[in-house]
mmCIF file with all atom_site columns, C-alpha atoms and ligand atoms in Angstrom:
data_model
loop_
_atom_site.group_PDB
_atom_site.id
_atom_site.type_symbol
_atom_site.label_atom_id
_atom_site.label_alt_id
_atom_site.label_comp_id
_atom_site.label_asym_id
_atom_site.label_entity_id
_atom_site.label_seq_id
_atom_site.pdbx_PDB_ins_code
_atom_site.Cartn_x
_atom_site.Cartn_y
_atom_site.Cartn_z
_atom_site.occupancy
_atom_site.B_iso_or_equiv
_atom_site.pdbx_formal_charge
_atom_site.auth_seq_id
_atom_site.auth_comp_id
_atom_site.auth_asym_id
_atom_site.auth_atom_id
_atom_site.pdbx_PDB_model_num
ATOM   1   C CA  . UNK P 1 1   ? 41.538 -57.826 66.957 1.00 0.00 ? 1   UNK P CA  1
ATOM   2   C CA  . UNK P 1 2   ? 43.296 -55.701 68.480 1.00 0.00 ? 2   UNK P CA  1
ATOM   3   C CA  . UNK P 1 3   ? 42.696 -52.769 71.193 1.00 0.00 ? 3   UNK P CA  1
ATOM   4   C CA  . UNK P 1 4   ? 44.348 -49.566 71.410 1.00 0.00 ? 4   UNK P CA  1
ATOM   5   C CA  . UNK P 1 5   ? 44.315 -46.883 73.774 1.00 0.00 ? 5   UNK P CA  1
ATOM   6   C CA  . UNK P 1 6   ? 43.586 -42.844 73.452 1.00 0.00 ? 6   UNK P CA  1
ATOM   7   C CA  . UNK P 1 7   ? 43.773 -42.784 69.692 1.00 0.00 ? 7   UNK P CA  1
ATOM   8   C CA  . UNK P 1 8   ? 41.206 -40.351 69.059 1.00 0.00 ? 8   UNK P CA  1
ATOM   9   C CA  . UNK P 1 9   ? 40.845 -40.595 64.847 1.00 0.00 ? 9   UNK P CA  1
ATOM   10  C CA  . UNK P 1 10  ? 38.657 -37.982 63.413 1.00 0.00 ? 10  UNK P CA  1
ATOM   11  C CA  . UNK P 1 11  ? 38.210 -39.952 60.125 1.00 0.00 ? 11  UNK P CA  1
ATOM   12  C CA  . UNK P 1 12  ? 37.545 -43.187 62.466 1.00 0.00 ? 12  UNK P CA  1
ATOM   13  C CA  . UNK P 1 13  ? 35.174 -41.084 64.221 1.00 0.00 ? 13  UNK P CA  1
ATOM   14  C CA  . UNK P 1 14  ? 33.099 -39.695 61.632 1.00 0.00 ? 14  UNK P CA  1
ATOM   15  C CA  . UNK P 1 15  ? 33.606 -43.291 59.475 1.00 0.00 ? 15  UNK P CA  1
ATOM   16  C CA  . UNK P 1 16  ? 31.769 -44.899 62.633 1.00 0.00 ? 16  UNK P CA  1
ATOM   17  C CA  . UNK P 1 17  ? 29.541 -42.297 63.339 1.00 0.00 ? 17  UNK P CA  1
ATOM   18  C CA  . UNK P 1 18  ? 28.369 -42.490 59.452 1.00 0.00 ? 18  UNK P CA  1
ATOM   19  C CA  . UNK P 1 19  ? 28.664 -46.583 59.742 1.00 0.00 ? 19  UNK P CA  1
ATOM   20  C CA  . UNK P 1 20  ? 26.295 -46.962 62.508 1.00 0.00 ? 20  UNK P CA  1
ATOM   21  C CA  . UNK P 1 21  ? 23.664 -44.236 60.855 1.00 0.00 ? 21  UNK P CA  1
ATOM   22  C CA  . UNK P 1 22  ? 24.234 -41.296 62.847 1.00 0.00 ? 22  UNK P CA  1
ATOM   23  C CA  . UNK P 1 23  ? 25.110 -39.189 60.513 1.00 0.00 ? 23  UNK P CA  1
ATOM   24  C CA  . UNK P 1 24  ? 29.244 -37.859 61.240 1.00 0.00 ? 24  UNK P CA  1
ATOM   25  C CA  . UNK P 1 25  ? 30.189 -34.439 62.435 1.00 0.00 ? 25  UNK P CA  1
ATOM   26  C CA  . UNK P 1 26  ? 32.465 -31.638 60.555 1.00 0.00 ? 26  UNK P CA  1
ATOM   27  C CA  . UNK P 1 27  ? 35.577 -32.665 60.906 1.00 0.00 ? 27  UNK P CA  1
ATOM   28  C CA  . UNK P 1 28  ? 36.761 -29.365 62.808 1.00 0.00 ? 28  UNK P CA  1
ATOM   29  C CA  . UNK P 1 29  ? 34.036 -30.038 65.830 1.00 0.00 ? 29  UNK P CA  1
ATOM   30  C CA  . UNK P 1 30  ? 34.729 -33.775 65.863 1.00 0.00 ? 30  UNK P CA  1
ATOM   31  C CA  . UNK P 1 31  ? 38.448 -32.690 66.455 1.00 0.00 ? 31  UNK P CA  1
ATOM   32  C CA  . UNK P 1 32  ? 37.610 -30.498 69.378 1.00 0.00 ? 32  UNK P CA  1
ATOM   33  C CA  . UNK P 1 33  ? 35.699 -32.618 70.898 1.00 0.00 ? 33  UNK P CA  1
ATOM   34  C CA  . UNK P 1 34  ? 38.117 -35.600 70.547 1.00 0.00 ? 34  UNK P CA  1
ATOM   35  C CA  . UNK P 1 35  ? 40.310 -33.361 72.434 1.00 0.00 ? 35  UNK P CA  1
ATOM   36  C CA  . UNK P 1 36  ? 38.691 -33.186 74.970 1.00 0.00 ? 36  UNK P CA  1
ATOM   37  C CA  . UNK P 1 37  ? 37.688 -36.864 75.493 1.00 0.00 ? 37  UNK P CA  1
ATOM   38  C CA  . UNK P 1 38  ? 39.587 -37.966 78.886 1.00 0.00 ? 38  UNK P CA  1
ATOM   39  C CA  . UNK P 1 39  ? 39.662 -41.582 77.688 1.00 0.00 ? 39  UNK P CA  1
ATOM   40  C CA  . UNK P 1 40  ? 38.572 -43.837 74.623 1.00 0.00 ? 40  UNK P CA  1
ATOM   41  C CA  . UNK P 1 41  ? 39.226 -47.187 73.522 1.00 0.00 ? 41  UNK P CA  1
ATOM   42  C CA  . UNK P 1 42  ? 39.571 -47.790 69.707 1.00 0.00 ? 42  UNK P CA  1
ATOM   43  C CA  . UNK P 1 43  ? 39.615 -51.531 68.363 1.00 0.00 ? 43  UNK P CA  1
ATOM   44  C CA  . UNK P 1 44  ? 40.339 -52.630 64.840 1.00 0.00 ? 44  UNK P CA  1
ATOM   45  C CA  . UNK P 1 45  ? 40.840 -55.841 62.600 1.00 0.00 ? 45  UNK P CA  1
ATOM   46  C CA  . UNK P 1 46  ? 43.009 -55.864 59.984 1.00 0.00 ? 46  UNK P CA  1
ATOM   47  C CA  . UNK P 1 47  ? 44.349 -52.177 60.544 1.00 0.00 ? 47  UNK P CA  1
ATOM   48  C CA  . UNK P 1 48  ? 40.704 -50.840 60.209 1.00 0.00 ? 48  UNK P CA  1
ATOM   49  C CA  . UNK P 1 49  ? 38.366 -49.634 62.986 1.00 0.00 ? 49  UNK P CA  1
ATOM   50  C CA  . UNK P 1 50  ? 35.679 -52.021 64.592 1.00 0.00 ? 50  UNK P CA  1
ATOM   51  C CA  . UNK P 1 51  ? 34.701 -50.122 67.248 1.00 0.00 ? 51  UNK P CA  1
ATOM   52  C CA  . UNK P 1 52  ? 34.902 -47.211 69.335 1.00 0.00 ? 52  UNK P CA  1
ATOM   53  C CA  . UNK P 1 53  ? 33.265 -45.688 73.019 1.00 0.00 ? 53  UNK P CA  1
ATOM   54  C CA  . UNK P 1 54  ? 34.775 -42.790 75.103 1.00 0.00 ? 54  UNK P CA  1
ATOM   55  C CA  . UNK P 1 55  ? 34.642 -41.110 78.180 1.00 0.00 ? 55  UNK P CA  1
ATOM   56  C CA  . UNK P 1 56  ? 34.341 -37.467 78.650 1.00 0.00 ? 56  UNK P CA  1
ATOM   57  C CA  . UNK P 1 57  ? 33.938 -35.685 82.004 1.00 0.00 ? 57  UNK P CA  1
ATOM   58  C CA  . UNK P 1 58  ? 35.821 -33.803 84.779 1.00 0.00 ? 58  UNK P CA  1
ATOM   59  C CA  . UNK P 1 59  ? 38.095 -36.323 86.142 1.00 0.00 ? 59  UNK P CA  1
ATOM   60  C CA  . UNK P 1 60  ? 37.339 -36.751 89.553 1.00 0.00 ? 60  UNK P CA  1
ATOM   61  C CA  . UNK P 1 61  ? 33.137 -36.357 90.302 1.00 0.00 ? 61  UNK P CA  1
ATOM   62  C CA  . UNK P 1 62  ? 31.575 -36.687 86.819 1.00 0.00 ? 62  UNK P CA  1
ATOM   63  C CA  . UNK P 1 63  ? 31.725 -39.051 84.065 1.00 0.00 ? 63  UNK P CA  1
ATOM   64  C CA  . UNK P 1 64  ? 30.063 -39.691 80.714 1.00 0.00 ? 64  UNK P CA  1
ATOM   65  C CA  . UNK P 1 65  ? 30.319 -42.578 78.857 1.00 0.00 ? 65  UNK P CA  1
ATOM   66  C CA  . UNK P 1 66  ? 29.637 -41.951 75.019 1.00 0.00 ? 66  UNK P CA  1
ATOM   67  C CA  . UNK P 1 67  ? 29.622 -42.878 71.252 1.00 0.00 ? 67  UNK P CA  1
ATOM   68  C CA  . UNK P 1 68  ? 29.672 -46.767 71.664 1.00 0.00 ? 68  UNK P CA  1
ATOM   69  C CA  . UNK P 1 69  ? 30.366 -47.850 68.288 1.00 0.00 ? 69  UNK P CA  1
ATOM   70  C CA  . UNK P 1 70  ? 30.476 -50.771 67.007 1.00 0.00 ? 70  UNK P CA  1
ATOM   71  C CA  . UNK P 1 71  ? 30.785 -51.668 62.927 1.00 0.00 ? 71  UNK P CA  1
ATOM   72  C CA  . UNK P 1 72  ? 27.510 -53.013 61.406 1.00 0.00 ? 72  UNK P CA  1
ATOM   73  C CA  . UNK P 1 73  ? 29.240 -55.980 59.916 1.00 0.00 ? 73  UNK P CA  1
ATOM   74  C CA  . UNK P 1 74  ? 30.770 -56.541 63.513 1.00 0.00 ? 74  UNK P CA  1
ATOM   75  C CA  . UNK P 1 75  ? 27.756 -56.539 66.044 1.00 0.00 ? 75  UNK P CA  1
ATOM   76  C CA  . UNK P 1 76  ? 26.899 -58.597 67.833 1.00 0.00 ? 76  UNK P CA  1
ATOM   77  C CA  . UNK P 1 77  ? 30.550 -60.320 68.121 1.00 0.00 ? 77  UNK P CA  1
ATOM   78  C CA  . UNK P 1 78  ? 31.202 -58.661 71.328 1.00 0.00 ? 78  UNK P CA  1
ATOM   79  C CA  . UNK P 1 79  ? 33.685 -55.993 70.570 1.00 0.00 ? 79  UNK P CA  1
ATOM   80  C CA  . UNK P 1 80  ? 31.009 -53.783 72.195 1.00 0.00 ? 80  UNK P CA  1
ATOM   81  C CA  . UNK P 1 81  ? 31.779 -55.916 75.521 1.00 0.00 ? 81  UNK P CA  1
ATOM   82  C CA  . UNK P 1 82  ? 35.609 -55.257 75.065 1.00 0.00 ? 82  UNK P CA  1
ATOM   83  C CA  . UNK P 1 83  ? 35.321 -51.346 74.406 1.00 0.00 ? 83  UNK P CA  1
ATOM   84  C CA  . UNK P 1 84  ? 32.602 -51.270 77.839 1.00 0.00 ? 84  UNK P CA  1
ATOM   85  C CA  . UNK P 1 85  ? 34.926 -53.520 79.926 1.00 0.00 ? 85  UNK P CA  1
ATOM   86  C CA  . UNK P 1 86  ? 37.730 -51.387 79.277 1.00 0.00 ? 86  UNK P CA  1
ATOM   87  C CA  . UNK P 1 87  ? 35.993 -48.085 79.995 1.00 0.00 ? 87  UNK P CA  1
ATOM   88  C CA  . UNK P 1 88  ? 34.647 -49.503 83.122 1.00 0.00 ? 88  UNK P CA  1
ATOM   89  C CA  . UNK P 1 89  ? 37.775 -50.394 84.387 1.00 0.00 ? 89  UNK P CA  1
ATOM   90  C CA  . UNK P 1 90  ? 39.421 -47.138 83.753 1.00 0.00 ? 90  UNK P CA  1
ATOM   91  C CA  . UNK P 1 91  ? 36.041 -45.687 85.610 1.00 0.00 ? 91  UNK P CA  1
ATOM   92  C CA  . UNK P 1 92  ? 36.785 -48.300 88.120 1.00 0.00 ? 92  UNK P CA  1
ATOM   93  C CA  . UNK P 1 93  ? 40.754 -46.426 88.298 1.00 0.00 ? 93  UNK P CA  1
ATOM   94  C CA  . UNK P 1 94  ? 39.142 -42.825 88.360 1.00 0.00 ? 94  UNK P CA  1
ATOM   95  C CA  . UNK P 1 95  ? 36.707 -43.949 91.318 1.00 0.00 ? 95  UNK P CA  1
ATOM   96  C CA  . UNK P 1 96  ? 39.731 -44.885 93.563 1.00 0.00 ? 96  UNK P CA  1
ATOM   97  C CA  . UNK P 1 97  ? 40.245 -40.778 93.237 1.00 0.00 ? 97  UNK P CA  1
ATOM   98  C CA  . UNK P 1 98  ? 36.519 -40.185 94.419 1.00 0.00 ? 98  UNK P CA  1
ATOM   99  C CA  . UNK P 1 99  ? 34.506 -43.838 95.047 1.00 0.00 ? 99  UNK P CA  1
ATOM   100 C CA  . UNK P 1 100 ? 31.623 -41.208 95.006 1.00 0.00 ? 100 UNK P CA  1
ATOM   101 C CA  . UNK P 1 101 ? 32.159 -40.619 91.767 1.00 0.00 ? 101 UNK P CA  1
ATOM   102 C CA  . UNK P 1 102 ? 28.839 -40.299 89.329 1.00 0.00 ? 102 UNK P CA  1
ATOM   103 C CA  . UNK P 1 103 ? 29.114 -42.126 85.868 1.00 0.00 ? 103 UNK P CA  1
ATOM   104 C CA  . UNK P 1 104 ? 26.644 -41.449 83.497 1.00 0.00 ? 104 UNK P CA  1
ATOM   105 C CA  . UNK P 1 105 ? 25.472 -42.999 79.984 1.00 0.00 ? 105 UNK P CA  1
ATOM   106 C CA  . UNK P 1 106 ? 22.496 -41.697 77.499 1.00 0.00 ? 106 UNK P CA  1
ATOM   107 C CA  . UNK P 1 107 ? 21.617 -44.849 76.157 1.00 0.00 ? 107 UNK P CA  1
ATOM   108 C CA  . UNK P 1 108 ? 19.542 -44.561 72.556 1.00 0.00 ? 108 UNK P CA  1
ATOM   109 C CA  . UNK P 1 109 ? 16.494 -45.898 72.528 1.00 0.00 ? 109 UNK P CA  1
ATOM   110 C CA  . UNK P 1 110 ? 16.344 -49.795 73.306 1.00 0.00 ? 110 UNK P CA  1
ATOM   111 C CA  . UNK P 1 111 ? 20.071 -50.124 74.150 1.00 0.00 ? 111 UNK P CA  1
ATOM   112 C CA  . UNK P 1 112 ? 19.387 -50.285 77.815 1.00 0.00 ? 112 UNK P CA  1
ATOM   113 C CA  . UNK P 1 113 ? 19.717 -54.322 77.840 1.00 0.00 ? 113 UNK P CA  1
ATOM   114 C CA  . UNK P 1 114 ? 24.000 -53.832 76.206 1.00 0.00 ? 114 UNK P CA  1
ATOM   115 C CA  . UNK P 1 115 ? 24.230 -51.433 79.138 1.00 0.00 ? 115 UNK P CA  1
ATOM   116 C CA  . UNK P 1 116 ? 22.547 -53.408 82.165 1.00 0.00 ? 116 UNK P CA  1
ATOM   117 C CA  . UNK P 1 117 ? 25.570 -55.901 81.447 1.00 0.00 ? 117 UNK P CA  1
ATOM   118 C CA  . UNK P 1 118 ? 27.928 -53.477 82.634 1.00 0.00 ? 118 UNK P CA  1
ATOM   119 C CA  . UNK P 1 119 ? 26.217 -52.497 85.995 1.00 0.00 ? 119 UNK P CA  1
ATOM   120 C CA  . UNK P 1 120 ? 24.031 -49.615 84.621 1.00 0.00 ? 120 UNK P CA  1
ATOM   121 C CA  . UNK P 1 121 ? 20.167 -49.386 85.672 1.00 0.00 ? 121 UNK P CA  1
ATOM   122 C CA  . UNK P 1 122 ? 18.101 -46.561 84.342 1.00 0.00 ? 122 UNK P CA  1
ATOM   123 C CA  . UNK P 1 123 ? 17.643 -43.423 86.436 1.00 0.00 ? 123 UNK P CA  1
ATOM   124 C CA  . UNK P 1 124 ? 14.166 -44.588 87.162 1.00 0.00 ? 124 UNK P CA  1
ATOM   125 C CA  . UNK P 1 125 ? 15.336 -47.972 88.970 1.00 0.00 ? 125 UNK P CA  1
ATOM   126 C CA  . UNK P 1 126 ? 18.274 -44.823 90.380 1.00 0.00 ? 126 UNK P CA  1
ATOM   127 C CA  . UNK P 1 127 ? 14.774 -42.888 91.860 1.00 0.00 ? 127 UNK P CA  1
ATOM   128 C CA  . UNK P 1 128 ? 16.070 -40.073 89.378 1.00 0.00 ? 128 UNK P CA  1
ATOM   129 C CA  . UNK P 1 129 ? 14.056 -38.066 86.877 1.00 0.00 ? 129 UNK P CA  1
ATOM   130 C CA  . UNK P 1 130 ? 14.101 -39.209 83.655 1.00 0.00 ? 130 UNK P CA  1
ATOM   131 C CA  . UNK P 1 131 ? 16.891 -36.361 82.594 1.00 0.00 ? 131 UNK P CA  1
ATOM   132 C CA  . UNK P 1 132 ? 16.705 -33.374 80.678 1.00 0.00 ? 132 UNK P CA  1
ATOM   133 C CA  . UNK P 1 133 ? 18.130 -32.134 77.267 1.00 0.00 ? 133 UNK P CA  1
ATOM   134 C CA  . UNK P 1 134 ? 18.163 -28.689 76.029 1.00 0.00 ? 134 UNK P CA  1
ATOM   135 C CA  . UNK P 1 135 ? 16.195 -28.065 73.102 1.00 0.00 ? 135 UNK P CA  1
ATOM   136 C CA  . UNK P 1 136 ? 16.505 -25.016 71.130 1.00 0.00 ? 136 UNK P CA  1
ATOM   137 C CA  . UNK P 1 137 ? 12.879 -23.068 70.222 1.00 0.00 ? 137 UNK P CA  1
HETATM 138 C C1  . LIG W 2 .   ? 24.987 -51.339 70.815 1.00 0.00 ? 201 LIG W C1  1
HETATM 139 C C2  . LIG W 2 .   ? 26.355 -51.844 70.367 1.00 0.00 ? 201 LIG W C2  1
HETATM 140 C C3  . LIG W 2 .   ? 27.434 -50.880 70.863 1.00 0.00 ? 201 LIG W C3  1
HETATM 141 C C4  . LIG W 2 .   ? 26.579 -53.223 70.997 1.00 0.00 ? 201 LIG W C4  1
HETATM 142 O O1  . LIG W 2 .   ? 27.850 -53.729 70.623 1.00 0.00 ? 201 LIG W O1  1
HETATM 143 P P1  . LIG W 2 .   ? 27.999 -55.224 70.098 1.00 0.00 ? 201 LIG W P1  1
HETATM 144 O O2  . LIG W 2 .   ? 29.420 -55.492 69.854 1.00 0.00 ? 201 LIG W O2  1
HETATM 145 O O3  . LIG W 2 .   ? 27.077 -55.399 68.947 1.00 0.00 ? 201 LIG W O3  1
HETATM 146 O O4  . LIG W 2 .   ? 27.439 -56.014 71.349 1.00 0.00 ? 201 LIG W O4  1
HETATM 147 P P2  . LIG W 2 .   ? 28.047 -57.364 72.004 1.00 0.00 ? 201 LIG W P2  1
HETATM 148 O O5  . LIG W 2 .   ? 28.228 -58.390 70.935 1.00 0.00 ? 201 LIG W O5  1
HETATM 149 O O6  . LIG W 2 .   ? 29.243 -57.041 72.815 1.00 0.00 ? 201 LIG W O6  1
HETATM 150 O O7  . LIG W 2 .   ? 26.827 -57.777 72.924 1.00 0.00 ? 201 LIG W O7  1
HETATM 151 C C5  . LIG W 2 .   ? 26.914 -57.919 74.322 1.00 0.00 ? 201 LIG W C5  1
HETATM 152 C C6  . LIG W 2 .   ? 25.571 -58.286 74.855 1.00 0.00 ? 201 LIG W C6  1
HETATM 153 O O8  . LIG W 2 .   ? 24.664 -57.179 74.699 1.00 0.00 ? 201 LIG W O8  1
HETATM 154 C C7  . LIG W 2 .   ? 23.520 -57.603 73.978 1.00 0.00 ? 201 LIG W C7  1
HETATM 155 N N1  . LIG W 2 .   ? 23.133 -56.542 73.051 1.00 0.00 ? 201 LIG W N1  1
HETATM 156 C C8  . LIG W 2 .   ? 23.883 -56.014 72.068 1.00 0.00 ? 201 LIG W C8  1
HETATM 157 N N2  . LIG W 2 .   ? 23.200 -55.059 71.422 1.00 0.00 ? 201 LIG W N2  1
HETATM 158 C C9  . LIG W 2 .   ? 21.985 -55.002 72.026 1.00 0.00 ? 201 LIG W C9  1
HETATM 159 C C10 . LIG W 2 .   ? 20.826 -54.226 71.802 1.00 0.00 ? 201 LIG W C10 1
HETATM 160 N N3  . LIG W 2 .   ? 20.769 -53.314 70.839 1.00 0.00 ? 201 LIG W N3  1
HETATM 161 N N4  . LIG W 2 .   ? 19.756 -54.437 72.605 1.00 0.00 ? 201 LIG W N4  1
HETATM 162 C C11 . LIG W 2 .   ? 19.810 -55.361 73.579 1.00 0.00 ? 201 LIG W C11 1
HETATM 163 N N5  . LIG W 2 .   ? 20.877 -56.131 73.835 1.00 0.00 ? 201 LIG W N5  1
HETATM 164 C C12 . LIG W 2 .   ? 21.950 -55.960 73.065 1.00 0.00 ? 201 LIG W C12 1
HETATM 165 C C13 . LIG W 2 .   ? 23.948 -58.824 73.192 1.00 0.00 ? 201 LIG W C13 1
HETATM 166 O O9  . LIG W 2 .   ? 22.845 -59.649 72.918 1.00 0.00 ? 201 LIG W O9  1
HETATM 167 C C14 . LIG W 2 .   ? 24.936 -59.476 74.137 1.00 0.00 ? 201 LIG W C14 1
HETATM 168 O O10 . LIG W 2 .   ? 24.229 -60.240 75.100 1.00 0.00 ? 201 LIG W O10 1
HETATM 169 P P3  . LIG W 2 .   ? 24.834 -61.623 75.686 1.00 0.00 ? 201 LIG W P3  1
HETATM 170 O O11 . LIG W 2 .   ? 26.085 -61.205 76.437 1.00 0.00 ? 201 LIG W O11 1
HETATM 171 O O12 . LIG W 2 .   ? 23.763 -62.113 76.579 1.00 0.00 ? 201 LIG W O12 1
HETATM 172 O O13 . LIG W 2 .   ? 25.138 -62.468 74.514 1.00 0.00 ? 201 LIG W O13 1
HETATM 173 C C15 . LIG W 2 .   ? 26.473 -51.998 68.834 1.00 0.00 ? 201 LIG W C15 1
HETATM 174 O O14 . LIG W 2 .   ? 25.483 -52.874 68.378 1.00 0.00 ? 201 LIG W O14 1
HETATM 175 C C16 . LIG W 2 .   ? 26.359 -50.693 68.066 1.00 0.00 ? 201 LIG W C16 1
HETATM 176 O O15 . LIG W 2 .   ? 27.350 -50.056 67.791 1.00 0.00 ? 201 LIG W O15 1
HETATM 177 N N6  . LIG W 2 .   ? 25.135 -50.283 67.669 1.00 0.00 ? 201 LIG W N6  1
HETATM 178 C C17 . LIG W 2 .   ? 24.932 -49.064 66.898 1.00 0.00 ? 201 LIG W C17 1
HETATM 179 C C18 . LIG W 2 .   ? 25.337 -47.830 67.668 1.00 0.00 ? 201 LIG W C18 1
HETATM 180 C C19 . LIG W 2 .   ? 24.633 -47.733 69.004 1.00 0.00 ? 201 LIG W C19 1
HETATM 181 O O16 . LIG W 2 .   ? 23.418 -47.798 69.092 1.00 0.00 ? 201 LIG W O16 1
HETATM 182 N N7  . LIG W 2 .   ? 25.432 -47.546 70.069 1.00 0.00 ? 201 LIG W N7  1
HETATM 183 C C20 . LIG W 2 .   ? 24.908 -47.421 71.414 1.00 0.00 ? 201 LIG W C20 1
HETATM 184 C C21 . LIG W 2 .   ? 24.468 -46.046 71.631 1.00 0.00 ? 201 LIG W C21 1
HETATM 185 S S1  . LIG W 2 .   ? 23.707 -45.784 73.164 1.00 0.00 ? 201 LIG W S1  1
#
């Protein structure tokens, strides 16, 4: 296996994004938003990609961590693990800028148990609101 830095692959993208049943994105929108990811860890076997997971955000007070993906015939073999270890430590490197930091995740439905691993507790347990997300009428 091996782990790879800022690579930022459309065509990985959108493969992963179709692998894991969400459907993948035009390819011009996936690009900009690639661009603008401020760090993501790729991982592959055999010169193909495994897995994926990003961070986007503003560098310094928020964070998002996002599209945790992990190849269907690879769950469960914890290259999810690597990709969050690695984002977490780069979080870890962005919070000596600002320890007050905020680093956020919108987990799907039922993936709240990968995520607890890593030191993330749902807004409730936070005494937050549940969060919002704009929906078009
Ligand atoms: C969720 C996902 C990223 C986890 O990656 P993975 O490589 O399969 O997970 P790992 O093998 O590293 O598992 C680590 C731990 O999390 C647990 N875990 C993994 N997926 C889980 C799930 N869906 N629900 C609860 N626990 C889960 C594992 O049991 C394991 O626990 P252990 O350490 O006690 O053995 C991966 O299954 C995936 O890509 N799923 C489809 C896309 C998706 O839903 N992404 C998350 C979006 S929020």
């Amino acid at each position: 296996m091996i782990v790879k830095e800022n690579i930022n692959n459309v065509c990985e993208f959108n493969f992963l994004y179709d692998n894991v049943e969400w459907g993948s994105y035009d390819k011009e929108v996936a690009s900009i938003a690639l661009k603008n990811t401020l760090y993501s860890v790729s991982v592959y076997e055999d010169n193909q990609i495994i897995g994926y997971g990003r961070i986007i955000g503003d560098g310094a007070i928020f964070f998002y961590i996002h599209d945790i993906m992990v190849r269907k015939d690879y769950q469960g073999k914890k290259v999810g693990t690597i990709i969050m270890n690695k984002l977490v430590d780069k979080i870890k490197e962005y919070k000596k800028i600002n320890n007050g930091a905020r680093i956020y995740l919108g987990a799907s439905k039922n993936k709240e148990k990968f995520y607890e691993k890593f030191g993330f507790i749902t807004r409730e347990e936070a005494n937050l609101g549940p969060g919002m997300i704009y929906q078009e009428k």
